[in-house]
């Protein structure tokens, strides 16, 4: 499945997700995101091996771990870009991507899934901007086509977001005219234009030159300070330590350890976490 983040023009307008009380489904208190026993297999490759996770509204959770540990796959399951092989995902108390029919679970059709996913913003490693549209058009197209927002309202919102990410002067530029950091900030603005309840970041700075990383992290830190619910897959340990309420260390498809950043980075309890952080911090020490 591709990393396309913008729905097509034919997708229906978004409907309000039911509240937890209205959904009639099990809830987990104030959890906005809940995963229960999530496995993901690609053929014989068992990538996720039974993930249980709850993320509260307004919580900032960073996921760290070695390459191949399942971090990105977990994030893609949260957004149902990848359908779990086993287990279930709930957003705001509502079962995501499927519905219960008796004792069975039946997949939702594409239109129903699109309505659910509209309230989840995701920013990928690659920017995925439409090259034939200007910066402003990239941001305003989603609300117009999917949310059925009026063009005037969508433009006003897009201009506000461009100002928020420090790119108001680039409104009429095309993506090829921007640096990587600028393109990623546009991608963040585009996701925010859909007014998501949840933002997912999949190594949003990994494709950037080192000197451009800070400008993207600053925008993400601002969102965190404003109370946005965020799940962040990152290799930026200092950033994870500074903005997260909780940090999760994954390895071999499992959550090995999770704790507040002050504890996990200063005194990790699991030997695998200790070894990973020791290696990562050693690489970052100046020679």
Rosetta silent file (secondary structure, phi, psi, omega in degrees, C-alpha in Angstrom):
SEQUENCE: XXXXXXXXXXXXXXXXXXXXXXXXXXXXXXXXXXXXXXXXXXXXXXXXXXXXXXXXXXXXXXXXXXXXXXXXXXXXXXXXXXXXXXXXXXXXXXXXXXXXXXXXXXXXXXXXXXXXXXXXXXXXXXXXXXXXXXXXXXXXXXXXXXXXXXXXXXXXXXXXXXXXXXXXXXXXXXXXXXXXXXXXXXXXXXXXXXXXXXXXXXXXXXXXXXXXXXXXXXXXXXXXXXXXXXXXXXXXXXXXXXXXXXXXXXXXXXXXXXXXXXXXXXXXXXXXXXXXXXXXXXXXXXX
SCORE:     score description
SCORE:     0.000 S_00000001
   1 L     0.000  138.810 -176.788    0.000    0.000    0.000 S_00000001
   2 L   -80.513  167.910 -179.343    1.367    3.437   -0.872 S_00000001
   3 L   -90.820   30.191  179.826    1.982    6.298    1.518 S_00000001
   4 L   -65.081  133.017 -177.503   -0.652    8.520   -0.105 S_00000001
   5 L  -111.401  -12.531 -178.979   -2.044   10.903    2.451 S_00000001
   6 L  -103.579  126.153  178.224   -4.553   12.857    0.429 S_00000001
   7 L   -70.101  164.108  179.642   -7.917   11.247   -0.364 S_00000001
   8 L   -79.066  165.562 -178.039   -9.392   11.412   -3.830 S_00000001
   9 L   -66.421  -19.746 -176.448  -11.993   13.955   -4.883 S_00000001
  10 L   -82.260   -5.449 -174.888  -14.677   11.272   -4.968 S_00000001
  11 L   -71.392  147.510 -173.591  -14.533   10.581   -1.236 S_00000001
  12 L   -77.234  163.094  176.665  -17.653   11.482    0.773 S_00000001
  13 L   -63.060  152.861 -177.873  -17.930   14.247    3.352 S_00000001
  14 L   -75.127  139.773  173.556  -16.768   13.409    6.841 S_00000001
  15 L  -106.311  148.265  178.892  -19.311   12.417    9.437 S_00000001
  16 L   -62.198  132.955  174.251  -18.779   13.048   13.134 S_00000001
  17 L   -69.397  141.124  176.162  -17.347   10.064   14.944 S_00000001
  18 L   -63.185  151.387  172.229  -19.625    8.826   17.738 S_00000001
  19 L   -70.815  169.243  179.455  -18.551    9.544   21.267 S_00000001
  20 H   -60.803  -39.427 -179.307  -17.429    6.631   23.409 S_00000001
  21 H   -66.322  -38.882 -178.811  -20.792    6.604   25.148 S_00000001
  22 H   -71.563  -29.688 -172.746  -22.667    6.628   21.844 S_00000001
  23 H   -68.961  -27.411 -177.909  -20.550    3.908   20.262 S_00000001
  24 L    72.337   10.078 -178.996  -21.648    1.211   22.695 S_00000001
  25 L  -102.006  159.705  178.879  -18.155   -0.270   22.458 S_00000001
  26 L   -59.458  145.686 -178.604  -15.747   -0.930   25.307 S_00000001
  27 L  -122.782  169.598  178.409  -13.753    2.110   26.380 S_00000001
  28 L  -130.548   59.594  179.799  -10.527    2.758   28.212 S_00000001
  29 L    64.213 -125.543 -177.139  -11.325    5.870   30.221 S_00000001
  30 L   -91.359   15.057 -178.128   -9.973    8.955   28.481 S_00000001
  31 E   -64.589  126.413  172.998   -8.000    6.970   25.884 S_00000001
  32 E   -85.002  -34.712  179.215   -8.253    8.508   22.449 S_00000001
  33 E  -122.872  134.990  177.709   -6.290    5.630   20.887 S_00000001
  34 E  -143.761  126.677  174.889   -6.430    2.030   22.040 S_00000001
  35 E  -113.028  133.886 -179.794   -4.813   -1.058   20.531 S_00000001
  36 E  -125.055  112.336  174.012   -5.761   -4.497   21.771 S_00000001
  37 E    56.138   42.823 -174.987   -3.644   -7.532   20.882 S_00000001
  38 E   -80.444  122.442  171.623   -2.500   -6.123   17.544 S_00000001
  39 E  -116.130  149.737  171.999   -0.439   -8.451   15.367 S_00000001
  40 E  -140.444  125.302  177.724    0.753   -7.756   11.854 S_00000001
  41 E  -120.335  141.905  169.694    2.174  -10.338    9.491 S_00000001
  42 E  -118.366   94.685 -172.560    3.498   -9.935    5.974 S_00000001
  43 L    64.021 -124.615  179.914    3.520  -13.504    4.756 S_00000001
  44 L   -85.045   -8.023 -178.277    5.829  -15.396    7.107 S_00000001
  45 E   -83.597  116.113 -178.072    7.268  -12.192    8.544 S_00000001
  46 E   -97.354   99.016 -170.354    5.682  -11.503   11.942 S_00000001
  47 E   -86.908  -45.900  176.338    6.251   -7.759   12.406 S_00000001
  48 E  -113.555  134.759 -168.354    3.968   -6.926   15.349 S_00000001
  49 E  -123.486   47.858  175.890    3.534   -9.569   18.014 S_00000001
  50 E    97.818   70.720 -176.699    0.619   -8.564   20.198 S_00000001
  51 E   -94.105  125.273  170.381    0.629   -4.828   20.906 S_00000001
  52 E  -115.567  125.368 -174.839   -1.546   -3.414   23.694 S_00000001
  53 E  -156.238  137.305  172.741   -1.413    0.356   23.915 S_00000001
  54 E  -128.485  135.510  178.898   -3.598    3.229   25.101 S_00000001
  55 E  -124.785  122.137 -177.263   -2.893    6.905   24.395 S_00000001
  56 E   -76.836  157.083  175.855   -4.878    9.529   26.254 S_00000001
  57 L   -59.832  129.442 -179.048   -6.369   12.647   24.705 S_00000001
  58 L    84.502   -3.760 -177.904   -3.699   15.335   24.677 S_00000001
  59 L   -81.686  145.813  175.565   -0.901   12.868   25.418 S_00000001
  60 E  -112.728  115.467 -176.831    2.384   12.957   23.519 S_00000001
  61 E  -120.423  124.543  175.278    3.917    9.506   23.060 S_00000001
  62 E  -103.790  141.540  178.613    7.224    8.898   21.305 S_00000001
  63 E  -116.077  122.948  179.697    8.195    5.471   19.984 S_00000001
  64 E  -123.005  165.953  178.813   11.883    4.643   19.695 S_00000001
  65 E   151.890  169.448 -178.319   13.791    1.511   18.821 S_00000001
  66 L   -68.976  160.495  174.617   16.098   -0.056   16.238 S_00000001
  67 L   -58.610  138.891  179.923   15.252   -0.238   12.561 S_00000001
  68 L    85.016    6.417 -177.771   12.987   -3.193   11.838 S_00000001
  69 L   -82.714  -11.102  178.110   11.468   -3.239   15.317 S_00000001
  70 L   106.701    7.031 -175.619    7.944   -2.556   14.039 S_00000001
  71 H   -61.069  -52.714 -178.218    7.621    1.153   14.892 S_00000001
  72 H   -65.652  -40.175  178.647    6.395    2.326   11.495 S_00000001
  73 H   -62.118  -39.279  176.714    4.119   -0.685   11.058 S_00000001
  74 H   -60.592  -45.948  179.707    2.536    0.069   14.417 S_00000001
  75 H   -62.477  -39.929 -179.698    1.876    3.654   13.373 S_00000001
  76 H   -69.514  -27.058  173.994    0.394    2.521   10.054 S_00000001
  77 H   -73.059  -35.725  177.434   -1.930    0.153   11.919 S_00000001
  78 H   -59.387  -37.310  179.258   -3.113    3.018   14.134 S_00000001
  79 L   -92.698    0.988  179.819   -4.167    4.832   10.956 S_00000001
  80 L    59.803   23.958  166.691   -5.349    1.589    9.327 S_00000001
  81 L   -66.250  -36.702  170.111   -3.065    2.091    6.361 S_00000001
  82 L  -111.904  127.392  178.535   -2.092   -1.440    7.323 S_00000001
  83 L   -82.784  128.700  178.632   -4.905   -3.634    8.581 S_00000001
  84 L   -56.655  142.006  174.684   -3.907   -5.678   11.641 S_00000001
  85 L   -72.008  -33.555  174.646   -3.645   -9.403   11.053 S_00000001
  86 E  -144.403  157.956  176.635   -5.097   -9.901   14.536 S_00000001
  87 E    90.584  179.662 -172.631   -6.388   -7.561   17.204 S_00000001
  88 E  -140.389  153.285  177.259   -8.320   -4.314   17.085 S_00000001
  89 E  -120.572  133.967  176.929   -7.791   -0.563   17.024 S_00000001
  90 E  -120.749  135.891  173.551  -10.156    1.916   18.661 S_00000001
  91 E  -120.792  119.899 -178.741  -10.210    5.667   18.071 S_00000001
  92 L    54.837   36.895  177.907  -12.258    7.694   20.531 S_00000001
  93 L    81.850   -1.548 -178.594  -13.940    4.466   21.636 S_00000001
  94 E  -104.795  132.585  176.377  -14.992    3.495   18.119 S_00000001
  95 E   -59.923  128.822 -175.656  -13.705    0.358   16.445 S_00000001
  96 L   -97.765  130.362  171.473  -11.538    1.454   13.516 S_00000001
  97 L    80.682   -3.250 -178.123  -11.733   -0.125   10.092 S_00000001
  98 E  -158.216  169.683  176.874  -14.231   -2.827   10.996 S_00000001
  99 E  -138.135  150.345  179.353  -17.495   -3.501   12.750 S_00000001
 100 E   -82.951  128.248  175.993  -18.683   -6.258   15.026 S_00000001
 101 E  -126.790   99.232 -173.771  -21.334   -8.534   13.524 S_00000001
 102 L    65.705 -125.954  178.802  -22.297  -11.088   16.131 S_00000001
 103 L   -94.067    1.727 -177.589  -19.069  -12.799   17.169 S_00000001
 104 E  -107.466  164.873  175.809  -17.282  -11.824   13.962 S_00000001
 105 E  -120.675  127.926 -175.905  -15.584   -8.635   12.773 S_00000001
 106 E  -114.119  133.108 -179.372  -16.295   -7.379    9.263 S_00000001
 107 E   -65.895  139.882  174.396  -14.078   -4.882    7.426 S_00000001
 108 L   -73.516  154.935  175.048  -15.623   -1.516    6.626 S_00000001
 109 L   -75.051  170.979 -173.394  -15.800   -0.437    3.011 S_00000001
 110 H   -60.880  -36.929 -177.840  -13.420    2.226    1.736 S_00000001
 111 H   -67.040  -44.374  179.959  -15.914    5.067    2.119 S_00000001
 112 H   -66.710  -39.873  178.188  -16.677    4.292    5.749 S_00000001
 113 H   -64.592  -39.574  179.461  -12.994    3.845    6.563 S_00000001
 114 H   -62.175  -37.256  178.466  -12.181    7.174    4.904 S_00000001
 115 H   -63.492  -39.869  179.040  -14.712    8.918    7.120 S_00000001
 116 H   -68.232  -44.507 -173.576  -13.015    7.501   10.203 S_00000001
 117 H   -72.495  -13.686 -177.963   -9.490    8.250    9.076 S_00000001
 118 L   -62.688  -23.158 -178.800  -10.279   11.876    8.263 S_00000001
 119 L   -94.405   11.058  176.550   -9.794   12.771   11.917 S_00000001
 120 E  -119.622  116.677  176.665   -6.294   11.241   11.993 S_00000001
 121 E   -93.815  142.059  179.469   -3.467   13.278   10.497 S_00000001
 122 E  -136.967  133.859  177.805   -0.267   11.533    9.442 S_00000001
 123 E  -117.539  125.076 -172.817    3.082   12.945    8.375 S_00000001
 124 L   -98.270  174.923  174.586    5.449   10.551    6.637 S_00000001
 125 L   -60.825  -42.887  176.755    9.198   10.417    6.067 S_00000001
 126 L   -96.113  154.381 -165.526    8.588   11.606    2.521 S_00000001
 127 L   -81.966  -33.071  174.990    6.524   14.697    1.950 S_00000001
 128 L    57.555   34.421  175.027    4.036   13.415   -0.659 S_00000001
 129 L   -79.305  152.317  175.944    3.010   16.891   -1.791 S_00000001
 130 L   -74.896  114.975 -173.730    1.206   17.288   -5.098 S_00000001
 131 L   -67.473  -23.703 -176.853    3.953   18.642   -7.407 S_00000001
 132 L   -89.261   -0.115  179.350    1.486   20.327   -9.782 S_00000001
 133 L  -112.076  149.561  175.120   -0.193   22.351   -7.010 S_00000001
 134 E   -70.797  169.727  176.843    1.103   25.386   -5.175 S_00000001
 135 H   -54.756  -48.668 -179.070    1.784   25.273   -1.447 S_00000001
 136 H   -61.539  -43.452 -179.582   -1.544   26.964   -0.747 S_00000001
 137 H   -66.093  -35.992  177.011   -3.445   24.606   -3.050 S_00000001
 138 H   -59.193  -36.016 -175.930   -1.820   21.558   -1.434 S_00000001
 139 H   -82.221  -37.015 -172.735   -3.197   22.631    1.932 S_00000001
 140 H   -87.150  -13.103 -174.279   -6.696   23.718    0.938 S_00000001
 141 H   -68.677  -38.346 -177.980   -7.615   20.827   -1.368 S_00000001
 142 H   -61.913  -54.106  178.218   -8.312   18.286    1.380 S_00000001
 143 H   -57.476  -36.294  179.944  -10.871   20.316    3.340 S_00000001
 144 H   -69.991  -47.281 -174.501  -12.670   21.269    0.115 S_00000001
 145 H   -77.549  -36.553 -172.495  -12.793   17.787   -1.397 S_00000001
 146 L  -100.961  -48.335 -178.343  -13.246   15.683    1.746 S_00000001
 147 L   -85.057   -9.178 -177.965  -14.737   17.897    4.433 S_00000001
 148 L    61.350   33.254  173.767  -16.806   19.879    1.908 S_00000001
 149 L   -71.798  144.951  177.906  -15.491   23.109    3.378 S_00000001
 150 L   -64.144  146.935  179.578  -16.192   26.195    1.276 S_00000001
 151 H   -55.479  -38.293 -179.457  -13.210   27.299   -0.825 S_00000001
 152 H   -65.093  -43.563  179.756  -13.107   30.653    0.961 S_00000001
 153 H   -67.247  -40.557  179.714  -13.030   29.038    4.408 S_00000001
 154 H   -63.386  -39.143  179.573  -10.447   26.481    3.299 S_00000001
 155 H   -66.997  -42.844  178.018   -8.208   29.238    1.953 S_00000001
 156 H   -58.858  -45.425  179.273   -8.478   31.257    5.159 S_00000001
 157 H   -63.888  -41.386 -179.731   -7.560   28.179    7.195 S_00000001
 158 H   -63.577  -40.907  179.176   -4.680   27.333    4.844 S_00000001
 159 H   -66.081  -38.647  176.718   -3.232   30.835    5.142 S_00000001
 160 H   -61.336  -42.478 -178.416   -3.463   30.644    8.947 S_00000001
 161 H   -70.340  -36.739  176.338   -1.606   27.335    8.920 S_00000001
 162 H   -62.314  -39.134  175.976    1.077   28.611    6.567 S_00000001
 163 H   -65.001  -38.791 -179.099    1.663   31.452    8.982 S_00000001
 164 H   -61.553  -40.007 -178.156    1.764   28.936   11.846 S_00000001
 165 L   -94.021    8.628  174.075    4.527   26.901   10.199 S_00000001
 166 L    76.146   28.749 -176.692    6.419   30.022    9.093 S_00000001
 167 L  -127.920   27.205 -178.655    5.790   29.715    5.365 S_00000001
 168 H   -58.671  -33.753 -177.910    3.272   32.455    4.577 S_00000001
 169 H   -73.165  -11.252 -177.337    5.664   33.935    2.033 S_00000001
 170 H  -102.701   15.761 -173.205    5.762   30.616    0.120 S_00000001
 171 L   -56.625  -35.033 -175.862    2.010   30.337   -0.524 S_00000001
 172 L  -100.389    6.021  178.222    2.371   30.523   -4.327 S_00000001
 173 L   -80.181  157.304  173.706    5.519   28.410   -4.595 S_00000001
 174 E   -98.305  154.569 -175.375    5.519   24.873   -5.962 S_00000001
 175 H   -51.154  -38.112 -177.596    7.000   22.000   -3.926 S_00000001
 176 H   -65.593  -15.198 -179.525   10.100   21.701   -6.127 S_00000001
 177 H   -88.948   -2.702 -175.420   10.979   25.273   -5.195 S_00000001
 178 L  -106.681  154.882  171.389   11.153   24.441   -1.467 S_00000001
 179 L   -72.843  168.585  178.903   13.796   22.864    0.707 S_00000001
 180 H   -60.794  -41.540  179.407   13.085   19.510    2.314 S_00000001
 181 H   -63.943  -38.872  177.402   12.371   21.145    5.664 S_00000001
 182 H   -66.181  -42.117  178.336    9.946   23.574    4.057 S_00000001
 183 H   -61.677  -39.199 -179.718    8.168   20.759    2.224 S_00000001
 184 H   -69.026  -33.932  175.864    7.773   18.816    5.456 S_00000001
 185 H   -67.207  -35.798  173.984    6.323   21.878    7.182 S_00000001
 186 H   -64.131  -40.798  178.817    3.816   22.186    4.347 S_00000001
 187 H   -61.802  -38.185  176.503    2.959   18.509    4.830 S_00000001
 188 H   -65.525  -44.494  178.090    2.285   19.187    8.515 S_00000001
 189 H   -60.677  -39.913  179.417    0.095   22.171    7.638 S_00000001
 190 H   -62.889  -41.703  177.387   -1.793   20.040    5.131 S_00000001
 191 H   -64.807  -41.334 -178.905   -2.509   17.405    7.776 S_00000001
 192 H   -67.743  -25.813  179.947   -3.629   20.072   10.253 S_00000001
 193 L   -61.418  -23.265  178.884   -6.003   21.571    7.689 S_00000001
 194 L   -83.483    3.151  179.178   -8.227   18.512    8.183 S_00000001
 195 L    53.104   56.849 -177.001   -8.618   19.473   11.867 S_00000001
 196 L   -73.253  154.016  171.363   -7.471   16.071   13.172 S_00000001
 197 L   -86.996  -19.101 -175.158   -7.931   14.879   16.726 S_00000001
 198 E  -139.114  135.302  175.121   -4.749   12.830   16.462 S_00000001
 199 E  -117.395  131.502  177.328   -1.437   13.452   14.700 S_00000001
 200 E  -112.742  132.249  178.912    0.942   10.639   13.752 S_00000001
 201 E  -122.997  117.945 -179.150    4.544   11.384   12.793 S_00000001
 202 E  -104.485   90.401  178.723    6.583    8.653   11.130 S_00000001
 203 L    48.173   54.772 -170.943   10.225    9.713   11.383 S_00000001
 204 L   -64.499  -15.484 -179.235    9.248   13.090    9.963 S_00000001
 205 L  -109.895    0.227 -171.508   12.838   14.371    9.980 S_00000001
 206 L   -69.640  -23.014 -179.479   14.730   11.297    8.787 S_00000001
 207 L   -93.532    5.281 -175.002   14.794   12.358    5.125 S_00000001
 208 L   -98.002  150.920  169.844   16.067   15.853    5.909 S_00000001
 209 L   -64.505  148.067 -174.734   19.566   17.249    5.877 S_00000001
 210 H   -52.952  -36.656 -176.955   20.775   17.794    9.460 S_00000001
 211 H   -72.227  -11.762 -178.865   20.577   21.588    9.234 S_00000001
 212 H  -100.770   -8.678 -175.514   16.872   21.387    8.317 S_00000001
 213 H   -62.627  -42.376 -174.017   15.769   19.056   11.120 S_00000001
 214 H   -59.522  -37.711 -176.710   15.345   21.795   13.707 S_00000001
 215 H   -66.830  -32.068  177.205   12.759   23.774   11.758 S_00000001
 216 H   -76.575  -43.145  178.595   10.449   20.760   11.555 S_00000001
 217 H   -61.424  -33.784  178.339   10.983   19.757   15.187 S_00000001
 218 H   -63.529  -40.824  178.055   10.113   23.304   16.243 S_00000001
 219 H   -65.706  -42.331  179.006    6.721   23.046   14.541 S_00000001
 220 H   -64.291  -39.344  178.470    6.098   19.646   16.144 S_00000001
 221 H   -64.991  -36.089  177.663    7.085   21.011   19.556 S_00000001
 222 H   -64.494  -42.156  177.299    4.640   23.876   19.112 S_00000001
 223 H   -61.681  -42.122  178.889    1.833   21.407   18.369 S_00000001
 224 H   -60.856  -43.474 -179.460    2.768   19.428   21.455 S_00000001
 225 H   -65.260  -27.188 -179.789    2.668   22.564   23.594 S_00000001
 226 L   -82.782   -4.219  174.874   -0.787   23.376   22.238 S_00000001
 227 L    96.242   11.971  177.693   -2.142   20.033   23.479 S_00000001
 228 L   -66.524  136.266  172.014   -2.412   18.025   20.260 S_00000001
 229 E   -71.351  125.978 -173.014   -2.546   14.260   20.802 S_00000001
 230 E  -138.359  136.062  167.996    0.580   12.943   19.097 S_00000001
 231 E  -118.475  123.060 -167.779    2.243    9.585   18.473 S_00000001
 232 E  -125.452  114.991  169.024    5.761   10.138   17.188 S_00000001
 233 E   -89.064  121.821 -172.757    8.125    7.561   15.731 S_00000001
 234 L  -151.736  153.991  169.176   11.513    9.221   15.937 S_00000001
 235 L  -105.033    2.524 -179.533   15.269    8.781   16.156 S_00000001
 236 L   -87.670   91.485 -172.885   15.611   12.251   17.709 S_00000001
 237 H   -65.560  -40.333 -179.525   16.210   11.249   21.322 S_00000001
 238 H   -64.582  -41.116  177.749   16.553   14.756   22.721 S_00000001
 239 H   -62.626  -45.901  178.845   13.307   15.801   21.088 S_00000001
 240 H   -59.315  -39.191 -179.327   11.513   12.722   22.441 S_00000001
 241 H   -67.266  -35.935 -173.946   12.851   13.484   25.907 S_00000001
 242 H   -81.215  -34.825 -171.441   11.735   17.109   25.786 S_00000001
 243 H  -105.684  -14.646 -170.132    8.213   16.863   24.361 S_00000001
 244 L   -85.236  145.320  165.941    6.915   13.414   25.351 S_00000001
 245 L   -82.920  -28.409 -177.222    4.694   12.486   28.242 S_00000001
 246 E  -150.876  142.876  177.042    5.725    8.874   27.689 S_00000001
 247 E  -120.517  134.448  179.780    8.373    7.099   25.640 S_00000001
 248 E  -112.380  130.609  173.646    7.968    3.570   24.315 S_00000001
 249 E  -104.600  124.207  179.114   10.918    1.388   23.355 S_00000001
 250 E  -112.204  147.025  173.509   10.116   -1.299   20.776 S_00000001
 251 E  -155.328  135.257  175.477   12.199   -4.246   19.647 S_00000001
 252 L    53.730   41.653  173.905   11.355   -7.299   17.544 S_00000001
 253 L    78.007   12.109 -177.382    7.675   -6.372   17.222 S_00000001
 254 E  -129.090  151.806  168.068    7.082   -5.911   20.949 S_00000001
 255 E   -81.913  110.267 -176.106    6.807   -3.044   23.402 S_00000001
 256 E   -84.373  -39.704 -176.375    9.803   -3.810   25.598 S_00000001
 257 E  -157.145  143.834  172.946    9.584   -0.851   27.947 S_00000001
 258 E  -144.419  140.401 -175.074    7.566    2.321   28.389 S_00000001
 259 E  -167.841  164.097  170.210    8.025    5.093   30.927 S_00000001
 260 L   -56.486  148.028 -175.728    8.108    8.877   31.331 S_00000001
 261 H   -59.062  -33.982 -179.526   11.138   10.228   29.448 S_00000001
 262 H   -61.299  -30.737  178.919   12.865   11.323   32.650 S_00000001
 263 H   -87.380  -47.174 -172.499   12.945    7.686   33.751 S_00000001
 264 H   -64.858  -40.095 -178.338   13.440    5.858   30.451 S_00000001
 265 H   -80.176  -30.982 -177.304   16.397    7.939   29.297 S_00000001
 266 H   -86.080  -36.370 -174.972   18.049    8.301   32.716 S_00000001
 267 L  -147.733   64.950  178.476   17.455    4.833   34.139 S_00000001
 268 L   -61.666  142.018 -174.014   16.005    2.328   31.662 S_00000001
 269 L   -93.933  -24.150 -176.327   15.112   -0.905   33.400 S_00000001
 270 L   -93.355  136.233 -179.439   15.305   -3.414   30.536 S_00000001
 271 H   -56.469  -35.731 -179.497   18.735   -4.586   29.309 S_00000001
 272 H   -67.537  -39.546  176.294   17.671   -4.229   25.674 S_00000001
 273 H   -64.428  -42.943  179.645   16.647   -0.595   26.225 S_00000001
 274 H   -59.067  -44.383 -178.373   19.896    0.057   28.040 S_00000001
 275 H   -66.731  -41.719 -179.579   21.936   -1.369   25.165 S_00000001
 276 H   -62.933  -50.674 -177.153   20.014    0.569   22.528 S_00000001
 277 H   -65.074  -36.736  177.851   20.280    3.926   24.288 S_00000001
 278 H   -61.648  -42.768 -179.760   23.945    3.355   25.058 S_00000001
 279 H   -68.773  -42.526 -178.560   24.672    2.714   21.382 S_00000001
 280 H   -65.771  -46.427 -178.276   22.576    5.647   20.155 S_00000001
 281 H   -68.308  -32.530  178.306   24.036    8.137   22.599 S_00000001
 282 H   -65.419  -39.458  179.046   27.563    6.906   21.904 S_00000001
 283 H   -64.422  -29.438 -175.650   27.096    7.563   18.179 S_00000001
 284 H   -87.843   -5.152  178.908   25.966   11.103   18.923 S_00000001
 285 L   -74.622  137.417  179.497   28.988   12.005   21.026 S_00000001
 286 L   -64.799  145.591 -179.471   31.441   14.323   19.253 S_00000001
 287 L   -91.760    0.000    0.000   34.709   12.731   18.176 S_00000001
